[in-house]
JSON list of C-alpha atoms in Angstrom, two decimals:
[
{"chain": "A", "resi": 638, "resn": "MET", "atom": "CA", "xyz": [66.27, -50.41, 67.34]},
{"chain": "A", "resi": 639, "resn": "GLN", "atom": "CA", "xyz": [66.81, -46.99, 68.85]},
{"chain": "A", "resi": 640, "resn": "ALA", "atom": "CA", "xyz": [64.64, -43.88, 69.13]},
{"chain": "A", "resi": 641, "resn": "ARG", "atom": "CA", "xyz": [66.52, -42.16, 66.30]},
{"chain": "A", "resi": 642, "resn": "ASP", "atom": "CA", "xyz": [65.54, -45.02, 63.96]},
{"chain": "A", "resi": 643, "resn": "ILE", "atom": "CA", "xyz": [61.80, -44.48, 64.28]},
{"chain": "A", "resi": 644, "resn": "ALA", "atom": "CA", "xyz": [61.57, -40.75, 65.10]},
{"chain": "A", "resi": 645, "resn": "VAL", "atom": "CA", "xyz": [59.90, -38.61, 62.46]},
{"chain": "A", "resi": 646, "resn": "LYS", "atom": "CA", "xyz": [59.70, -34.87, 61.87]},
{"chain": "A", "resi": 647, "resn": "LEU", "atom": "CA", "xyz": [56.26, -33.61, 62.83]},
{"chain": "A", "resi": 648, "resn": "PRO", "atom": "CA", "xyz": [54.86, -30.08, 63.15]},
{"chain": "A", "resi": 649, "resn": "THR", "atom": "CA", "xyz": [55.37, -28.34, 66.47]},
{"chain": "A", "resi": 650, "resn": "VAL", "atom": "CA", "xyz": [54.03, -25.17, 68.08]},
{"chain": "A", "resi": 651, "resn": "THR", "atom": "CA", "xyz": [55.54, -22.51, 70.33]},
{"chain": "A", "resi": 652, "resn": "ILE", "atom": "CA", "xyz": [54.20, -20.82, 73.42]},
{"chain": "A", "resi": 653, "resn": "HIS", "atom": "CA", "xyz": [53.55, -17.75, 71.26]},
{"chain": "A", "resi": 654, "resn": "ASP", "atom": "CA", "xyz": [51.18, -19.55, 68.85]},
{"chain": "A", "resi": 655, "resn": "PRO", "atom": "CA", "xyz": [47.44, -19.01, 69.25]},
{"chain": "A", "resi": 656, "resn": "VAL", "atom": "CA", "xyz": [45.50, -21.94, 70.69]},
{"chain": "A", "resi": 657, "resn": "THR", "atom": "CA", "xyz": [43.44, -22.07, 67.50]},
{"chain": "A", "resi": 658, "resn": "ARG", "atom": "CA", "xyz": [46.64, -22.67, 65.48]},
{"chain": "A", "resi": 659, "resn": "ALA", "atom": "CA", "xyz": [47.68, -25.46, 67.85]},
{"chain": "A", "resi": 660, "resn": "VAL", "atom": "CA", "xyz": [44.34, -27.18, 67.33]},
{"chain": "A", "resi": 661, "resn": "ARG", "atom": "CA", "xyz": [44.63, -26.82, 63.55]},
{"chain": "A", "resi": 662, "resn": "VAL", "atom": "CA", "xyz": [48.21, -28.15, 63.48]},
{"chain": "A", "resi": 663, "resn": "MET", "atom": "CA", "xyz": [47.25, -31.18, 65.53]},
{"chain": "A", "resi": 664, "resn": "THR", "atom": "CA", "xyz": [44.09, -31.83, 63.54]},
{"chain": "A", "resi": 665, "resn": "LEU", "atom": "CA", "xyz": [45.44, -31.33, 60.03]},
{"chain": "A", "resi": 666, "resn": "ALA", "atom": "CA", "xyz": [48.53, -33.45, 60.72]},
{"chain": "A", "resi": 667, "resn": "ARG", "atom": "CA", "xyz": [46.35, -36.06, 62.49]},
{"chain": "A", "resi": 668, "resn": "LEU", "atom": "CA", "xyz": [48.60, -35.99, 65.55]},
{"chain": "A", "resi": 669, "resn": "PRO", "atom": "CA", "xyz": [47.78, -37.59, 68.91]},
{"chain": "A", "resi": 670, "resn": "GLY", "atom": "CA", "xyz": [49.15, -34.48, 70.63]},
{"chain": "A", "resi": 671, "resn": "LEU", "atom": "CA", "xyz": [51.64, -31.66, 70.22]},
{"chain": "A", "resi": 672, "resn": "ILE", "atom": "CA", "xyz": [55.17, -30.78, 71.18]},
{"chain": "A", "resi": 673, "resn": "VAL", "atom": "CA", "xyz": [55.60, -27.21, 72.32]},
{"chain": "A", "resi": 674, "resn": "VAL", "atom": "CA", "xyz": [59.12, -25.99, 71.58]},
{"chain": "A", "resi": 675, "resn": "ASP", "atom": "CA", "xyz": [61.01, -22.87, 72.61]},
{"chain": "A", "resi": 676, "resn": "ASP", "atom": "CA", "xyz": [62.71, -20.48, 70.19]},
{"chain": "A", "resi": 677, "resn": "ASP", "atom": "CA", "xyz": [65.74, -22.81, 70.02]},
{"chain": "A", "resi": 678, "resn": "SER", "atom": "CA", "xyz": [63.66, -25.90, 69.11]},
{"chain": "A", "resi": 679, "resn": "ARG", "atom": "CA", "xyz": [63.99, -27.42, 72.57]},
{"chain": "A", "resi": 680, "resn": "PRO", "atom": "CA", "xyz": [60.84, -29.20, 73.80]},
{"chain": "A", "resi": 681, "resn": "ARG", "atom": "CA", "xyz": [59.15, -27.32, 76.64]},
{"chain": "A", "resi": 682, "resn": "VAL", "atom": "CA", "xyz": [56.04, -29.47, 76.98]},
{"chain": "A", "resi": 683, "resn": "VAL", "atom": "CA", "xyz": [54.62, -32.57, 75.32]},
{"chain": "A", "resi": 684, "resn": "LEU", "atom": "CA", "xyz": [50.84, -32.31, 75.28]},
{"chain": "A", "resi": 685, "resn": "PRO", "atom": "CA", "xyz": [48.55, -35.28, 74.69]},
{"chain": "A", "resi": 686, "resn": "GLY", "atom": "CA", "xyz": [45.56, -34.41, 72.52]},
{"chain": "A", "resi": 687, "resn": "THR", "atom": "CA", "xyz": [43.28, -34.25, 75.54]},
{"chain": "A", "resi": 688, "resn": "GLN", "atom": "CA", "xyz": [45.45, -31.48, 76.99]},
{"chain": "A", "resi": 689, "resn": "VAL", "atom": "CA", "xyz": [45.28, -29.58, 73.70]},
{"chain": "A", "resi": 690, "resn": "LEU", "atom": "CA", "xyz": [41.50, -29.97, 73.84]},
{"chain": "A", "resi": 691, "resn": "ARG", "atom": "CA", "xyz": [41.56, -28.72, 77.43]},
{"chain": "A", "resi": 692, "resn": "MET", "atom": "CA", "xyz": [43.20, -25.48, 76.21]},
{"chain": "A", "resi": 693, "resn": "THR", "atom": "CA", "xyz": [40.18, -24.83, 74.00]},
{"chain": "A", "resi": 694, "resn": "VAL", "atom": "CA", "xyz": [37.51, -25.23, 76.68]},
{"chain": "A", "resi": 695, "resn": "PRO", "atom": "CA", "xyz": [37.13, -22.27, 79.07]},
{"chain": "A", "resi": 696, "resn": "GLY", "atom": "CA", "xyz": [37.76, -23.29, 82.68]},
{"chain": "A", "resi": 697, "resn": "ALA", "atom": "CA", "xyz": [34.23, -22.47, 83.84]},
{"chain": "A", "resi": 698, "resn": "TYR", "atom": "CA", "xyz": [32.81, -25.07, 81.43]},
{"chain": "A", "resi": 699, "resn": "GLN", "atom": "CA", "xyz": [35.31, -27.69, 82.55]},
{"chain": "A", "resi": 700, "resn": "GLU", "atom": "CA", "xyz": [34.38, -27.15, 86.19]},
{"chain": "A", "resi": 701, "resn": "ASP", "atom": "CA", "xyz": [30.59, -26.97, 85.76]},
{"chain": "A", "resi": 702, "resn": "PRO", "atom": "CA", "xyz": [29.02, -29.43, 83.29]},
{"chain": "A", "resi": 703, "resn": "ALA", "atom": "CA", "xyz": [25.60, -27.85, 83.90]},
{"chain": "A", "resi": 704, "resn": "LEU", "atom": "CA", "xyz": [26.92, -24.62, 82.39]},
{"chain": "A", "resi": 705, "resn": "THR", "atom": "CA", "xyz": [27.72, -26.42, 79.13]},
{"chain": "A", "resi": 706, "resn": "ARG", "atom": "CA", "xyz": [24.08, -27.41, 78.74]},
{"chain": "A", "resi": 707, "resn": "ALA", "atom": "CA", "xyz": [23.05, -23.75, 78.94]},
{"chain": "A", "resi": 708, "resn": "ILE", "atom": "CA", "xyz": [24.83, -22.92, 75.66]},
{"chain": "A", "resi": 709, "resn": "ASP", "atom": "CA", "xyz": [22.83, -23.30, 72.46]},
{"chain": "A", "resi": 710, "resn": "GLU", "atom": "CA", "xyz": [24.06, -25.64, 69.75]},
{"chain": "A", "resi": 711, "resn": "ALA", "atom": "CA", "xyz": [25.24, -22.93, 67.34]},
{"chain": "A", "resi": 712, "resn": "HIS", "atom": "CA", "xyz": [27.49, -21.35, 69.96]},
{"chain": "A", "resi": 713, "resn": "ALA", "atom": "CA", "xyz": [28.59, -24.69, 71.39]},
{"chain": "A", "resi": 714, "resn": "ASP", "atom": "CA", "xyz": [29.94, -25.69, 67.96]},
{"chain": "A", "resi": 715, "resn": "LEU", "atom": "CA", "xyz": [32.13, -22.58, 67.87]},
{"chain": "A", "resi": 716, "resn": "PHE", "atom": "CA", "xyz": [33.30, -22.36, 71.50]},
{"chain": "A", "resi": 717, "resn": "TRP", "atom": "CA", "xyz": [36.95, -23.11, 70.70]},
{"chain": "A", "resi": 718, "resn": "GLN", "atom": "CA", "xyz": [37.24, -20.20, 68.25]},
{"chain": "A", "resi": 719, "resn": "GLU", "atom": "CA", "xyz": [36.47, -17.81, 71.10]},
{"chain": "A", "resi": 720, "resn": "ARG", "atom": "CA", "xyz": [39.86, -18.77, 72.56]},
{"chain": "A", "resi": 721, "resn": "GLY", "atom": "CA", "xyz": [41.58, -17.18, 69.54]},
{"chain": "A", "resi": 722, "resn": "GLU", "atom": "CA", "xyz": [43.20, -14.42, 71.58]},
{"chain": "A", "resi": 723, "resn": "LEU", "atom": "CA", "xyz": [44.88, -16.90, 73.91]},
{"chain": "A", "resi": 724, "resn": "THR", "atom": "CA", "xyz": [48.29, -18.34, 73.17]},
{"chain": "A", "resi": 725, "resn": "VAL", "atom": "CA", "xyz": [49.53, -21.82, 73.95]},
{"chain": "A", "resi": 726, "resn": "GLY", "atom": "CA", "xyz": [51.71, -20.28, 76.66]},
{"chain": "A", "resi": 727, "resn": "ASP", "atom": "CA", "xyz": [48.66, -18.66, 78.28]},
{"chain": "A", "resi": 728, "resn": "CYS", "atom": "CA", "xyz": [47.08, -22.10, 78.70]},
{"chain": "A", "resi": 729, "resn": "LEU", "atom": "CA", "xyz": [50.06, -24.02, 80.07]},
{"chain": "A", "resi": 730, "resn": "PRO", "atom": "CA", "xyz": [50.33, -24.72, 83.79]},
{"chain": "A", "resi": 731, "resn": "HIS", "atom": "CA", "xyz": [52.27, -22.12, 85.73]},
{"chain": "A", "resi": 732, "resn": "GLN", "atom": "CA", "xyz": [54.48, -24.78, 87.27]},
{"chain": "A", "resi": 733, "resn": "PRO", "atom": "CA", "xyz": [57.06, -26.09, 84.81]},
{"chain": "A", "resi": 734, "resn": "ILE", "atom": "CA", "xyz": [56.38, -29.58, 83.49]},
{"chain": "A", "resi": 735, "resn": "LYS", "atom": "CA", "xyz": [59.23, -31.82, 82.45]},
{"chain": "A", "resi": 736, "resn": "PRO", "atom": "CA", "xyz": [58.58, -32.73, 78.81]},
{"chain": "A", "resi": 737, "resn": "ALA", "atom": "CA", "xyz": [58.39, -36.38, 77.73]},
{"chain": "A", "resi": 738, "resn": "THR", "atom": "CA", "xyz": [61.78, -36.68, 76.04]},
{"chain": "A", "resi": 739, "resn": "VAL", "atom": "CA", "xyz": [64.25, -39.44, 75.25]},
{"chain": "A", "resi": 740, "resn": "ALA", "atom": "CA", "xyz": [67.77, -39.43, 73.88]},
{"chain": "A", "resi": 741, "resn": "LEU", "atom": "CA", "xyz": [68.58, -40.47, 70.33]},
{"chain": "A", "resi": 742, "resn": "ASP", "atom": "CA", "xyz": [69.97, -43.79, 71.52]},
{"chain": "A", "resi": 743, "resn": "ALA", "atom": "CA", "xyz": [67.03, -44.71, 73.77]},
{"chain": "A", "resi": 744, "resn": "THR", "atom": "CA", "xyz": [65.70, -48.23, 73.22]},
{"chain": "A", "resi": 745, "resn": "LEU", "atom": "CA", "xyz": [62.11, -48.93, 72.24]},
{"chain": "A", "resi": 746, "resn": "LEU", "atom": "CA", "xyz": [61.59, -50.31, 75.75]},
{"chain": "A", "resi": 747, "resn": "GLU", "atom": "CA", "xyz": [62.69, -46.98, 77.23]},
{"chain": "A", "resi": 748, "resn": "VAL", "atom": "CA", "xyz": [60.31, -45.11, 74.92]},
{"chain": "A", "resi": 749, "resn": "ALA", "atom": "CA", "xyz": [57.43, -47.48, 75.72]},
{"chain": "A", "resi": 750, "resn": "ALA", "atom": "CA", "xyz": [58.04, -47.24, 79.48]},
{"chain": "A", "resi": 751, "resn": "LEU", "atom": "CA", "xyz": [58.07, -43.43, 79.35]},
{"chain": "A", "resi": 752, "resn": "MET", "atom": "CA", "xyz": [54.87, -43.30, 77.29]},
{"chain": "A", "resi": 753, "resn": "ALA", "atom": "CA", "xyz": [53.16, -45.71, 79.66]},
{"chain": "A", "resi": 754, "resn": "ARG", "atom": "CA", "xyz": [54.34, -43.92, 82.81]},
{"chain": "A", "resi": 755, "resn": "LEU", "atom": "CA", "xyz": [53.33, -40.46, 81.56]},
{"chain": "A", "resi": 756, "resn": "ARG", "atom": "CA", "xyz": [50.27, -41.65, 79.63]},
{"chain": "A", "resi": 757, "resn": "SER", "atom": "CA", "xyz": [51.59, -39.73, 76.66]},
{"chain": "A", "resi": 758, "resn": "PRO", "atom": "CA", "xyz": [50.82, -40.75, 73.07]},
{"chain": "A", "resi": 759, "resn": "LEU", "atom": "CA", "xyz": [53.99, -39.06, 71.85]},
{"chain": "A", "resi": 760, "resn": "VAL", "atom": "CA", "xyz": [57.57, -38.54, 72.95]},
{"chain": "A", "resi": 761, "resn": "ALA", "atom": "CA", "xyz": [60.13, -35.97, 71.81]},
{"chain": "A", "resi": 762, "resn": "VAL", "atom": "CA", "xyz": [63.49, -37.37, 70.73]},
{"chain": "A", "resi": 763, "resn": "VAL", "atom": "CA", "xyz": [66.29, -34.91, 71.49]},
{"chain": "A", "resi": 764, "resn": "ASP", "atom": "CA", "xyz": [69.98, -34.71, 70.71]},
{"chain": "A", "resi": 765, "resn": "ARG", "atom": "CA", "xyz": [72.72, -34.17, 73.32]},
{"chain": "A", "resi": 766, "resn": "THR", "atom": "CA", "xyz": [72.05, -30.42, 73.41]},
{"chain": "A", "resi": 767, "resn": "GLY", "atom": "CA", "xyz": [68.32, -30.89, 73.97]},
{"chain": "A", "resi": 768, "resn": "ILE", "atom": "CA", "xyz": [67.33, -29.85, 70.44]},
{"chain": "A", "resi": 769, "resn": "LEU", "atom": "CA", "xyz": [64.33, -31.68, 68.99]},
{"chain": "A", "resi": 770, "resn": "PHE", "atom": "CA", "xyz": [65.43, -34.37, 66.54]},
{"chain": "A", "resi": 771, "resn": "GLY", "atom": "CA", "xyz": [62.02, -35.89, 65.93]},
{"chain": "A", "resi": 772, "resn": "THR", "atom": "CA", "xyz": [58.91, -37.37, 67.46]},
{"chain": "A", "resi": 773, "resn": "ILE", "atom": "CA", "xyz": [57.74, -40.89, 68.21]},
{"chain": "A", "resi": 774, "resn": "THR", "atom": "CA", "xyz": [53.98, -41.38, 68.29]},
{"chain": "A", "resi": 775, "resn": "LEU", "atom": "CA", "xyz": [52.32, -44.31, 70.03]},
{"chain": "A", "resi": 776, "resn": "ASP", "atom": "CA", "xyz": [51.17, -45.64, 66.66]},
{"chain": "A", "resi": 777, "resn": "ARG", "atom": "CA", "xyz": [54.72, -45.48, 65.27]},
{"chain": "A", "resi": 778, "resn": "LEU", "atom": "CA", "xyz": [56.15, -47.18, 68.36]},
{"chain": "A", "resi": 779, "resn": "LEU", "atom": "CA", "xyz": [53.61, -50.02, 68.31]},
{"chain": "A", "resi": 780, "resn": "THR", "atom": "CA", "xyz": [54.06, -50.51, 64.55]},
{"chain": "A", "resi": 781, "resn": "SER", "atom": "CA", "xyz": [57.85, -50.69, 64.96]},
{"chain": "A", "resi": 782, "resn": "MET", "atom": "CA", "xyz": [57.53, -53.18, 67.80]},
{"chain": "A", "resi": 783, "resn": "ALA", "atom": "CA", "xyz": [55.09, -55.34, 65.84]},
{"chain": "A", "resi": 784, "resn": "LEU", "atom": "CA", "xyz": [57.29, -55.37, 62.75]},
{"chain": "A", "resi": 785, "resn": "ALA", "atom": "CA", "xyz": [60.38, -56.24, 64.80]},
{"chain": "A", "resi": 786, "resn": "ALA", "atom": "CA", "xyz": [58.65, -59.19, 66.48]},
{"chain": "A", "resi": 787, "resn": "PRO", "atom": "CA", "xyz": [59.20, -62.68, 65.11]},
{"chain": "A", "resi": 788, "resn": "ASP", "atom": "CA", "xyz": [56.38, -64.08, 63.00]},
{"chain": "A", "resi": 789, "resn": "ASP", "atom": "CA", "xyz": [53.60, -65.75, 64.97]}
]
C-alpha cells in the first residue's frame, strides 16, 4: 500500500486564518492536528494538536504556571477567545519548519517512520509539485496497517 491509497481530504488552514478558526476547524473535524497551507495549497507546517493548543495560550501563561492560578474560572474558560486577533501565521515559529510530508508513492513504513521521528499524528501527502493531495492521520495509518496484517 502507498500513501496515496490511504490519504484523505481533510480541512486545512492558512497563515492568514485567525487562531480561533484553526481551533474550530481542528475540533469540529475531530483532527489530531492541522496542516497549514500556503495560497497554492502547498503545506507550510504540520501542527500536532498540542501545537495548535499552544497557539491559544498566551506565552506568559505557558512560562509561569502560577499565573494561570490567578485567573478566575469564568475568564479561564474563555482565554482562547482572547487570541481572536492573532492569525495562525502570527503564532508560528519565526524559523521555518520543514513540514511533515511524504510523496504519493511513499510506503506505509515510510509514513510510520516519519510520524514516529517527528512525533506527528498526521502527515501531508504531496504530489510532485508539492501540492497537497491529502492527509494521513495516525488513526488512519494504524487502521490500514492492522487491516493489511494477516489474521492472528
